[in-house]
Amino acid sequence: MRRLLTTLAILLVVLVAGISALVLLVNPNDFRAYMVTKVEQKSGYHLTLDGDLRWHIWPQLSILAGRMTLTAPGANAPVVSADNMRLDVKLLPLLSHQLFVKQVMLKNAVIRLTPDSEEQNQPDAPIAPAGNPTESVDTPWKFDIDNLKVVDSLLIWQRANNEQINVRDINLTLKQNAKRQAQMELSSRVNRDQRDLSFNMVADIDLQQYPRRITANISQFNYQLEGADILVGGIKGDGSAQMVYQQMPQQVALSQLTLSANDSQFSGGASVQIGDVPTYVLNLTSTTVDLDALSGWQSKSGSQVQPTQGTTSAPVIANQMDDPQQNLEVLRDFNAQLNLSVDQLTYRGMNIAHLSTQAENQQGLLTVHSLSGQLAGGDFALPGSLDARHNRPVIAVKPVLRQVELGTVLKAFDMPQILTGKLSMQGDLTGDRLTSQSFERRWQGTAQLAMQDAQLHGLNIQQLIQQAVARNDSSVRGQNDYQRYTEVKLLSAKASLNSGTVKITELGADSPLLNLSGSGTVDMPGKQCDMALNVRVTGGWQGRSDLIEQLQKTPIPLRVYGPWSQLNYQLQVDQILRKTLQDRAKEALNKWADKNKDSREGQDLKKLLDKL
C-alpha cells in the first residue's frame, strides 16, 4: 500500500512538473495573432484582446484574457464584449505548439444586436451579382466550439429605431459533440416597464446545417412574470416546443407548443418571419383559460376571485408615462395573424364557452374577423376593426347579442342591476379607446334592442298607477300584493349613442298586466336617466267595471328620472281621472241631449256640449 501511494505521489509530481515546464516553455501570447486570424477567416469578425494572455492550471488548463471584443466589418459597436475570457485548452497539442480550444467562457459579457453592431457595407466594397434573393447562401461562419459558457452577461437587442430591450443575467452552457448535436441550458431575465420576466430553458439542438437551419427540441421552459400591474405572486408556468430556424427567408417556427400560465393551459403553434416588418402567426387552442386569475381582477362586491389577490401597482411616474396612444402605435411595426379557440374562458366572473377568435394586423390596421362565444344563456359575436395607422385611432364594432342575460353582464362590470332580462342587440358603434371611460364619453353609434322577460328592479309601475288611482277614486283598487319590480314579457327599442348620452326612441313593452311606450335619454357618465312613458295598466284591477274598462284604455303619463341607484317618478293620475270623469259626464249628457233633441232643453244642451 505504501509503495502504491509513493508511486502515485511521484506521478503527480512528474505531471505537475511537466505542466509547469510546458507553461514556462509555451507563451500564450504567441497564439494571439493566430486566434485573431482564425476568427476573421471563419466569421469575418474582428477579434481584439486587451492586455497579456496568461496561463491558469487548476482545475483546468486554460488561457485567461482580459477585456475582449468581437466586431463586425464596418460596425460602430462590437457585437460581443466581455471583461474576462477563459479558453480551456487540451494539453497534448501544446507539445507541438498547437492550440486546441475545448471550451470558451465569457464573464460579464455584453452582446449587442443593434443597428450599430450590424455589418456595414464599405463605400469601395464590390457589389454582388444579381440573383434570386430567396436562394440560400453559404456564409463562412461555422460554430466549431465544442463547449461555450456565458456567465452573468447582458444582451442588448434593438430593431431599427425601436426601444432597446435588455436581457440581463444571462447564464448559458452549450455543449456540442462530433455529430454537431448540442445540449443547451439557458437562464436569464428581462426587465422592462417595471416588469421582470425570468426564465430557464433546456434544449437539444441540431447544428448540422448551421447557420442555414437550426432545429431544437425545447424540453423544458419555466418562466415567471412579476412587477407593475401584475397580480401578486406573478404569472408563472412552463412549456415545451419543437423549434426550427431557417436563414433564407429568415424565419422561426414553433410546433407542438404547450404552455401554461398559472391555471390556464395553451397548445398549438407559432411562427415569426423576421424582416423590416416582421410577420407573426399564432394558432392556439385551450380547454380552460381564467383571465381573472391572470389579471388579479376581483369584483367590488368582493364575491368574485380570491379577496387576497390583487395587482402590484406601477409607480405614479410610470403610470403617467403609459400613454395608451403609444401602446397602439406598436401595431404599426408588425403584421400578425391570430387564431384562438378556448373551450371555457373566465372573464370578470363571467363564464364564456366555446370562444373563437380570428384576427389579423396589417401594420396598424387590426381586423377582428370573428370573436364569438356563448355567454349567460345566450351567444354573442363582436366583429370589428381598430385602425391605429394615424394619430387618432378609430375603433369600429358591430356587436350582435342573442338572448344574453343582461344582469350577468351588468354585475361583471360592477354596474347596478336595475334592468335584467334576456337581451338581444344588433349595433354599429365607433370609438377611439377600448376603455370604459372612453365608451362613456366618446363613443357613438346606433343599436336595435330587444329584451324578453325584462324586469325593472326597484320600481313597480303597475303598483304606482293603481295605488295613485285608488287614492283619487275609492271605487277601484289594485292588487293586494306586489313584486318589487316591473315585469314585461317583451321590450323593444332603438338607441343612439353620442358622447356618453344614449337616446332611446320607439320604446315599447307588453305584458299581461301593462302596456307602455315612450322615449328618453340615459346619461352614462352621470349614471342618470330621464324617461317619458305612456302606460296602460290592463290587468290587476278590482272595483267598478265601467271605470276599470275606461282605465284599461287610457294611457297614463309617467316620468322616470334621476340616478340609476335611486330612481324618481312623476305621475299625473288626478288629471287623467278628472278627464276620464269629464269624458264620461259629457258622454252621458250627449246621450240625454240626443234623446231630447226636439225639446228646447235638449237643443240648448247640445249647443253647450259642442262648445266644450
mmCIF file of C-alpha atoms in Angstrom, residues 46-244:
data_model
loop_
_atom_site.group_PDB
_atom_site.id
_atom_site.type_symbol
_atom_site.label_atom_id
_atom_site.label_comp_id
_atom_site.label_asym_id
_atom_site.label_seq_id
_atom_site.Cartn_x
_atom_site.Cartn_y
_atom_site.Cartn_z
ATOM 1 C CA HIS A 46 -12.503 41.222 -35.905
ATOM 2 C CA LEU A 47 -11.297 39.967 -32.509
ATOM 3 C CA THR A 48 -9.361 42.232 -30.154
ATOM 4 C CA LEU A 49 -7.714 41.106 -26.906
ATOM 5 C CA ASP A 50 -6.586 43.726 -24.398
ATOM 6 C CA GLY A 51 -3.701 43.004 -22.066
ATOM 7 C CA ASP A 52 -1.426 39.967 -21.835
ATOM 8 C CA LEU A 53 -2.670 36.380 -22.056
ATOM 9 C CA ARG A 54 -1.730 34.173 -19.113
ATOM 10 C CA TRP A 55 -1.951 30.534 -18.083
ATOM 11 C CA HIS A 56 -4.306 29.114 -15.466
ATOM 12 C CA ILE A 57 -3.531 25.495 -14.482
ATOM 13 C CA TRP A 58 -6.084 24.350 -11.891
ATOM 14 C CA PRO A 59 -8.633 22.777 -12.164
ATOM 15 C CA GLN A 60 -8.380 23.024 -15.947
ATOM 16 C CA LEU A 61 -5.514 24.139 -18.136
ATOM 17 C CA SER A 62 -6.729 27.450 -19.505
ATOM 18 C CA ILE A 63 -5.666 30.693 -21.095
ATOM 19 C CA LEU A 64 -7.029 33.776 -19.351
ATOM 20 C CA ALA A 65 -7.558 37.016 -21.212
ATOM 21 C CA GLY A 66 -8.618 40.462 -20.096
ATOM 22 C CA ARG A 67 -11.184 42.525 -21.974
ATOM 23 C CA MET A 68 -12.122 41.205 -25.420
ATOM 24 C CA THR A 69 -14.328 42.494 -28.241
ATOM 25 C CA LEU A 70 -15.756 40.931 -31.401
ATOM 26 C CA THR A 71 -16.762 43.440 -34.093
ATOM 27 C CA ALA A 72 -18.499 43.017 -37.455
ATOM 28 C CA PRO A 73 -16.897 44.626 -40.528
ATOM 29 C CA GLY A 74 -17.627 48.351 -40.561
ATOM 30 C CA ALA A 75 -19.779 48.236 -37.415
ATOM 31 C CA ASN A 76 -19.726 51.154 -34.991
ATOM 32 C CA ALA A 77 -20.045 48.942 -31.887
ATOM 33 C CA PRO A 78 -18.849 45.418 -31.089
ATOM 34 C CA VAL A 79 -21.253 42.510 -31.259
ATOM 35 C CA VAL A 80 -19.674 40.908 -28.195
ATOM 36 C CA SER A 81 -17.531 42.447 -25.486
ATOM 37 C CA ALA A 82 -16.515 40.859 -22.185
ATOM 38 C CA ASP A 83 -14.477 41.843 -19.163
ATOM 39 C CA ASN A 84 -12.919 38.385 -18.943
ATOM 40 C CA MET A 85 -12.487 35.435 -21.313
ATOM 41 C CA ARG A 86 -11.245 31.950 -20.484
ATOM 42 C CA LEU A 87 -10.169 29.380 -23.076
ATOM 43 C CA ASP A 88 -9.945 25.808 -21.778
ATOM 44 C CA VAL A 89 -7.321 24.060 -23.938
ATOM 45 C CA LYS A 90 -6.047 20.496 -24.424
ATOM 46 C CA LEU A 91 -2.614 19.700 -23.065
ATOM 47 C CA LEU A 92 -1.128 17.322 -25.644
ATOM 48 C CA PRO A 93 -1.489 19.582 -28.735
ATOM 49 C CA LEU A 94 0.597 22.178 -26.891
ATOM 50 C CA LEU A 95 3.582 19.809 -27.145
ATOM 51 C CA SER A 96 3.617 20.503 -30.885
ATOM 52 C CA HIS A 97 2.814 24.177 -30.284
ATOM 53 C CA GLN A 98 -0.809 23.801 -31.455
ATOM 54 C CA LEU A 99 -3.869 25.382 -29.786
ATOM 55 C CA PHE A 100 -6.968 23.232 -29.384
ATOM 56 C CA VAL A 101 -9.791 25.002 -27.503
ATOM 57 C CA LYS A 102 -12.254 22.746 -25.664
ATOM 58 C CA GLN A 103 -14.405 25.466 -24.115
ATOM 59 C CA VAL A 104 -14.830 29.226 -24.292
ATOM 60 C CA MET A 105 -16.170 31.013 -21.220
ATOM 61 C CA LEU A 106 -17.178 34.682 -21.209
ATOM 62 C CA LYS A 107 -17.879 36.502 -17.961
ATOM 63 C CA ASN A 108 -19.773 39.818 -17.708
ATOM 64 C CA ALA A 109 -20.238 39.808 -21.466
ATOM 65 C CA VAL A 110 -22.340 42.338 -23.365
ATOM 66 C CA ILE A 111 -23.952 41.046 -26.558
ATOM 67 C CA ARG A 112 -25.295 43.772 -28.854
ATOM 68 C CA LEU A 113 -27.834 43.015 -31.565
ATOM 69 C CA THR A 114 -28.447 46.615 -32.590
ATOM 70 C CA PRO A 115 -28.130 48.663 -35.795
ATOM 71 C CA ASP A 116 -24.744 49.969 -34.555
ATOM 72 C CA SER A 117 -23.343 46.443 -34.219
ATOM 73 C CA GLU A 118 -24.524 45.240 -37.646
ATOM 74 C CA GLU A 119 -22.144 44.814 -40.538
ATOM 75 C CA GLN A 120 -21.871 47.958 -42.660
ATOM 76 C CA ASN A 121 -21.109 47.971 -46.382
ATOM 77 C CA GLN A 122 -17.882 49.777 -47.224
ATOM 78 C CA PRO A 123 -18.050 52.509 -49.905
ATOM 79 C CA ASP A 124 -15.490 50.722 -52.094
ATOM 80 C CA ALA A 125 -16.817 47.200 -51.479
ATOM 81 C CA PRO A 126 -17.658 45.176 -54.624
ATOM 82 C CA ILE A 127 -21.337 44.719 -55.464
ATOM 83 C CA ALA A 128 -22.611 41.156 -55.552
ATOM 84 C CA PRO A 129 -24.174 39.977 -58.834
ATOM 85 C CA ALA A 130 -27.925 39.962 -59.087
ATOM 86 C CA GLY A 131 -29.639 36.699 -58.286
ATOM 87 C CA ASN A 132 -32.557 35.088 -56.594
ATOM 88 C CA PRO A 133 -32.689 36.643 -53.111
ATOM 89 C CA THR A 134 -34.563 33.651 -51.740
ATOM 90 C CA GLU A 135 -31.730 31.238 -52.522
ATOM 91 C CA SER A 136 -29.738 30.035 -49.553
ATOM 92 C CA VAL A 137 -26.217 31.426 -49.389
ATOM 93 C CA ASP A 138 -23.335 29.762 -47.583
ATOM 94 C CA THR A 139 -21.544 32.004 -45.134
ATOM 95 C CA PRO A 140 -18.053 31.393 -43.784
ATOM 96 C CA TRP A 141 -19.285 31.313 -40.193
ATOM 97 C CA LYS A 142 -19.249 27.855 -38.570
ATOM 98 C CA PHE A 143 -19.866 27.002 -34.946
ATOM 99 C CA ASP A 144 -16.736 24.961 -34.219
ATOM 100 C CA ILE A 145 -16.563 25.414 -30.444
ATOM 101 C CA ASP A 146 -17.288 22.218 -28.528
ATOM 102 C CA ASN A 147 -18.289 23.999 -25.356
ATOM 103 C CA LEU A 148 -19.419 27.567 -24.813
ATOM 104 C CA LYS A 149 -20.164 29.101 -21.449
ATOM 105 C CA VAL A 150 -21.502 32.611 -20.839
ATOM 106 C CA VAL A 151 -21.829 33.827 -17.235
ATOM 107 C CA ASP A 152 -23.623 36.871 -15.770
ATOM 108 C CA SER A 153 -23.892 38.609 -19.131
ATOM 109 C CA LEU A 154 -26.145 41.091 -20.910
ATOM 110 C CA LEU A 155 -27.895 41.037 -24.300
ATOM 111 C CA ILE A 156 -28.930 44.373 -25.843
ATOM 112 C CA TRP A 157 -31.478 43.881 -28.644
ATOM 113 C CA GLN A 158 -32.833 46.654 -30.856
ATOM 114 C CA ARG A 159 -34.542 46.710 -34.236
ATOM 115 C CA ALA A 160 -34.160 49.888 -36.321
ATOM 116 C CA ASN A 161 -35.127 52.881 -34.152
ATOM 117 C CA ASN A 162 -37.276 50.910 -31.721
ATOM 118 C CA GLU A 163 -36.652 50.909 -27.986
ATOM 119 C CA GLN A 164 -33.815 48.716 -26.743
ATOM 120 C CA ILE A 165 -34.624 45.525 -24.824
ATOM 121 C CA ASN A 166 -32.084 44.416 -22.230
ATOM 122 C CA VAL A 167 -31.829 40.701 -21.393
ATOM 123 C CA ARG A 168 -29.855 40.509 -18.158
ATOM 124 C CA ASP A 169 -28.127 37.875 -16.030
ATOM 125 C CA ILE A 170 -27.580 35.532 -18.983
ATOM 126 C CA ASN A 171 -26.101 32.176 -17.959
ATOM 127 C CA LEU A 172 -25.595 29.902 -20.947
ATOM 128 C CA THR A 173 -23.979 26.478 -21.286
ATOM 129 C CA LEU A 174 -23.702 24.934 -24.766
ATOM 130 C CA LYS A 175 -22.052 21.558 -25.335
ATOM 131 C CA GLN A 176 -21.545 20.126 -28.830
ATOM 132 C CA ASN A 177 -20.454 16.621 -29.886
ATOM 133 C CA ALA A 178 -18.745 15.400 -33.056
ATOM 134 C CA LYS A 179 -22.112 14.904 -34.806
ATOM 135 C CA ARG A 180 -22.911 18.569 -34.256
ATOM 136 C CA GLN A 181 -25.636 17.758 -31.758
ATOM 137 C CA ALA A 182 -25.689 20.196 -28.858
ATOM 138 C CA GLN A 183 -27.254 20.463 -25.426
ATOM 139 C CA MET A 184 -28.115 23.934 -24.180
ATOM 140 C CA GLU A 185 -29.066 25.286 -20.770
ATOM 141 C CA LEU A 186 -30.045 28.947 -20.569
ATOM 142 C CA SER A 187 -31.320 31.182 -17.790
ATOM 143 C CA SER A 188 -31.907 34.919 -17.884
ATOM 144 C CA ARG A 189 -34.339 37.727 -17.102
ATOM 145 C CA VAL A 190 -35.826 40.665 -18.987
ATOM 146 C CA ASN A 191 -36.729 43.873 -17.144
ATOM 147 C CA ARG A 192 -38.899 46.474 -18.848
ATOM 148 C CA ASP A 193 -41.605 48.963 -17.769
ATOM 149 C CA GLN A 194 -41.237 47.956 -14.106
ATOM 150 C CA ARG A 195 -41.930 44.321 -15.040
ATOM 151 C CA ASP A 196 -39.466 41.459 -14.646
ATOM 152 C CA LEU A 197 -39.568 38.245 -16.711
ATOM 153 C CA SER A 198 -37.196 35.476 -15.602
ATOM 154 C CA PHE A 199 -36.885 32.132 -17.382
ATOM 155 C CA ASN A 200 -34.922 28.876 -17.610
ATOM 156 C CA MET A 201 -34.670 26.706 -20.723
ATOM 157 C CA VAL A 202 -33.204 23.310 -21.579
ATOM 158 C CA ALA A 203 -32.993 22.218 -25.221
ATOM 159 C CA ASP A 204 -31.369 19.684 -27.561
ATOM 160 C CA ILE A 205 -30.129 21.412 -30.722
ATOM 161 C CA ASP A 206 -29.224 20.027 -34.162
ATOM 162 C CA LEU A 207 -26.455 22.175 -35.720
ATOM 163 C CA GLN A 208 -25.635 20.007 -38.734
ATOM 164 C CA GLN A 209 -26.953 22.643 -41.176
ATOM 165 C CA TYR A 210 -25.887 25.682 -39.146
ATOM 166 C CA PRO A 211 -26.207 28.556 -39.977
ATOM 167 C CA ARG A 212 -28.734 27.866 -42.747
ATOM 168 C CA ARG A 213 -31.007 25.837 -40.497
ATOM 169 C CA ILE A 214 -31.242 25.037 -36.789
ATOM 170 C CA THR A 215 -33.711 22.638 -35.187
ATOM 171 C CA ALA A 216 -34.250 22.355 -31.464
ATOM 172 C CA ASN A 217 -36.317 20.328 -29.066
ATOM 173 C CA ILE A 218 -37.150 22.601 -26.125
ATOM 174 C CA SER A 219 -37.846 20.005 -23.463
ATOM 175 C CA GLN A 220 -38.075 22.375 -20.524
ATOM 176 C CA PHE A 221 -39.106 26.011 -20.265
ATOM 177 C CA ASN A 222 -40.003 27.682 -16.980
ATOM 178 C CA TYR A 223 -40.839 31.355 -16.519
ATOM 179 C CA GLN A 224 -42.224 33.886 -14.057
ATOM 180 C CA LEU A 225 -43.540 37.390 -14.773
ATOM 181 C CA GLU A 226 -43.741 39.902 -11.923
ATOM 182 C CA GLY A 227 -43.951 43.642 -11.451
ATOM 183 C CA ALA A 228 -46.192 46.621 -12.125
ATOM 184 C CA ASP A 229 -49.872 45.855 -12.806
ATOM 185 C CA ILE A 230 -49.201 42.107 -12.427
ATOM 186 C CA LEU A 231 -51.115 40.169 -9.779
ATOM 187 C CA VAL A 232 -49.349 39.485 -6.500
ATOM 188 C CA GLY A 233 -47.333 36.292 -6.875
ATOM 189 C CA GLY A 234 -46.872 36.901 -10.587
ATOM 190 C CA ILE A 235 -47.738 34.820 -13.627
ATOM 191 C CA LYS A 236 -45.709 31.647 -13.950
ATOM 192 C CA GLY A 237 -45.759 28.421 -15.870
ATOM 193 C CA ASP A 238 -43.832 26.023 -18.046
ATOM 194 C CA GLY A 239 -43.870 24.702 -21.578
ATOM 195 C CA SER A 240 -42.197 22.796 -24.361
ATOM 196 C CA ALA A 241 -41.949 23.043 -28.153
ATOM 197 C CA GLN A 242 -40.194 21.965 -31.331
ATOM 198 C CA MET A 243 -38.356 24.912 -32.916
ATOM 199 C CA VAL A 244 -36.990 25.355 -36.446
#
